[in-house]
mmCIF file with all atom_site columns, C-alpha atoms in Angstrom:
data_model
loop_
_atom_site.group_PDB
_atom_site.id
_atom_site.type_symbol
_atom_site.label_atom_id
_atom_site.label_alt_id
_atom_site.label_comp_id
_atom_site.label_asym_id
_atom_site.label_entity_id
_atom_site.label_seq_id
_atom_site.pdbx_PDB_ins_code
_atom_site.Cartn_x
_atom_site.Cartn_y
_atom_site.Cartn_z
_atom_site.occupancy
_atom_site.B_iso_or_equiv
_atom_site.pdbx_formal_charge
_atom_site.auth_seq_id
_atom_site.auth_comp_id
_atom_site.auth_asym_id
_atom_site.auth_atom_id
_atom_site.pdbx_PDB_model_num
ATOM 1  C CA . MET A 1 1  ? -104.625 141.165 65.027 1.00 0.00 ? 1  MET A CA 1
ATOM 2  C CA . GLY A 1 2  ? -108.017 141.351 66.658 1.00 0.00 ? 2  GLY A CA 1
ATOM 3  C CA . PRO A 1 3  ? -110.524 138.503 66.832 1.00 0.00 ? 3  PRO A CA 1
ATOM 4  C CA . VAL A 1 4  ? -112.365 139.780 63.727 1.00 0.00 ? 4  VAL A CA 1
ATOM 5  C CA . SER A 1 5  ? -109.295 139.822 61.486 1.00 0.00 ? 5  SER A CA 1
ATOM 6  C CA . ALA A 1 6  ? -108.175 136.440 62.858 1.00 0.00 ? 6  ALA A CA 1
ATOM 7  C CA . THR A 1 7  ? -111.580 134.919 62.072 1.00 0.00 ? 7  THR A CA 1
ATOM 8  C CA . PHE A 1 8  ? -111.478 136.457 58.594 1.00 0.00 ? 8  PHE A CA 1
ATOM 9  C CA . ALA A 1 9  ? -107.996 135.011 57.994 1.00 0.00 ? 9  ALA A CA 1
ATOM 10 C CA . VAL A 1 10 ? -109.173 131.529 59.027 1.00 0.00 ? 10 VAL A CA 1
ATOM 11 C CA . LEU A 1 11 ? -112.259 131.761 56.806 1.00 0.00 ? 11 LEU A CA 1
ATOM 12 C CA . LEU A 1 12 ? -110.096 132.929 53.907 1.00 0.00 ? 12 LEU A CA 1
ATOM 13 C CA . LEU A 1 13 ? -107.704 129.998 54.381 1.00 0.00 ? 13 LEU A CA 1
ATOM 14 C CA . VAL A 1 14 ? -110.588 127.508 54.535 1.00 0.00 ? 14 VAL A CA 1
ATOM 15 C CA . GLY A 1 15 ? -112.193 129.017 51.435 1.00 0.00 ? 15 GLY A CA 1
ATOM 16 C CA . VAL A 1 16 ? -108.962 128.957 49.441 1.00 0.00 ? 16 VAL A CA 1
ATOM 17 C CA . SER A 1 17 ? -108.201 125.351 50.398 1.00 0.00 ? 17 SER A CA 1
ATOM 18 C CA . ALA A 1 18 ? -111.769 124.265 49.556 1.00 0.00 ? 18 ALA A CA 1
ATOM 19 C CA . LEU A 1 19 ? -111.473 126.050 46.199 1.00 0.00 ? 19 LEU A CA 1
ATOM 20 C CA . GLY A 1 20 ? -108.178 124.268 45.505 1.00 0.00 ? 20 GLY A CA 1
ATOM 21 C CA . VAL A 1 21 ? -109.717 120.875 46.315 1.00 0.00 ? 21 VAL A CA 1
ATOM 22 C CA . ALA A 1 22 ? -112.736 121.613 44.081 1.00 0.00 ? 22 ALA A CA 1
ATOM 23 C CA . ILE A 1 23 ? -110.448 122.626 41.201 1.00 0.00 ? 23 ILE A CA 1
ATOM 24 C CA . LEU A 1 24 ? -108.365 119.454 41.628 1.00 0.00 ? 24 LEU A CA 1
ATOM 25 C CA . VAL A 1 25 ? -111.514 117.294 41.621 1.00 0.00 ? 25 VAL A CA 1
ATOM 26 C CA . LEU A 1 26 ? -112.845 119.042 38.497 1.00 0.00 ? 26 LEU A CA 1
ATOM 27 C CA . LEU A 1 27 ? -109.480 118.619 36.743 1.00 0.00 ? 27 LEU A CA 1
ATOM 28 C CA . GLY A 1 28 ? -109.474 114.926 37.666 1.00 0.00 ? 28 GLY A CA 1
ATOM 29 C CA . LEU A 1 29 ? -112.983 114.466 36.282 1.00 0.00 ? 29 LEU A CA 1
ATOM 30 C CA . VAL A 1 30 ? -112.081 116.278 33.053 1.00 0.00 ? 30 VAL A CA 1
ATOM 31 C CA . LEU A 1 31 ? -108.834 114.329 32.588 1.00 0.00 ? 31 LEU A CA 1
ATOM 32 C CA . PHE A 1 32 ? -109.996 110.838 33.537 1.00 0.00 ? 32 PHE A CA 1
ATOM 33 C CA . GLY A 1 33 ? -113.740 111.121 32.818 1.00 0.00 ? 33 GLY A CA 1
ATOM 34 C CA . PRO A 1 34 ? -116.064 108.296 33.965 1.00 0.00 ? 34 PRO A CA 1
ATOM 35 C CA . VAL A 1 35 ? -113.386 105.603 33.483 1.00 0.00 ? 35 VAL A CA 1
ATOM 36 C CA . PRO A 1 36 ? -111.915 105.357 37.010 1.00 0.00 ? 36 PRO A CA 1
ATOM 37 C CA . ALA A 1 37 ? -115.286 104.707 38.712 1.00 0.00 ? 37 ALA A CA 1
ATOM 38 C CA . PRO A 1 38 ? -115.950 101.221 37.186 1.00 0.00 ? 38 PRO A CA 1
ATOM 39 C CA . VAL A 1 39 ? -112.282 100.350 37.701 1.00 0.00 ? 39 VAL A CA 1
ATOM 40 C CA . ARG A 1 40 ? -112.594 101.083 41.429 1.00 0.00 ? 40 ARG A CA 1
ATOM 41 C CA . VAL A 1 41 ? -115.763 98.983  41.674 1.00 0.00 ? 41 VAL A CA 1
ATOM 42 C CA . ARG A 1 42 ? -114.028 96.068  39.931 1.00 0.00 ? 42 ARG A CA 1
ATOM 43 C CA . ASP A 1 43 ? -111.086 96.383  42.330 1.00 0.00 ? 43 ASP A CA 1
ATOM 44 C CA . ARG A 1 44 ? -113.441 96.189  45.323 1.00 0.00 ? 44 ARG A CA 1
ATOM 45 C CA . ARG A 1 45 ? -115.252 93.106  43.973 1.00 0.00 ? 45 ARG A CA 1
ATOM 46 C CA . GLY A 1 46 ? -112.057 91.361  42.914 1.00 0.00 ? 46 GLY A CA 1
#
């Protein structure tokens, strides 16, 4: 493995992990909608 292929592998890993996180966030927003945000604010105040 040369430096180019190693860099490409790292970029690929970072891209895949970022994609996974984005998908999880989108799924969370779709499933829970805008409900959890006010709940978190109430928890902080209380």
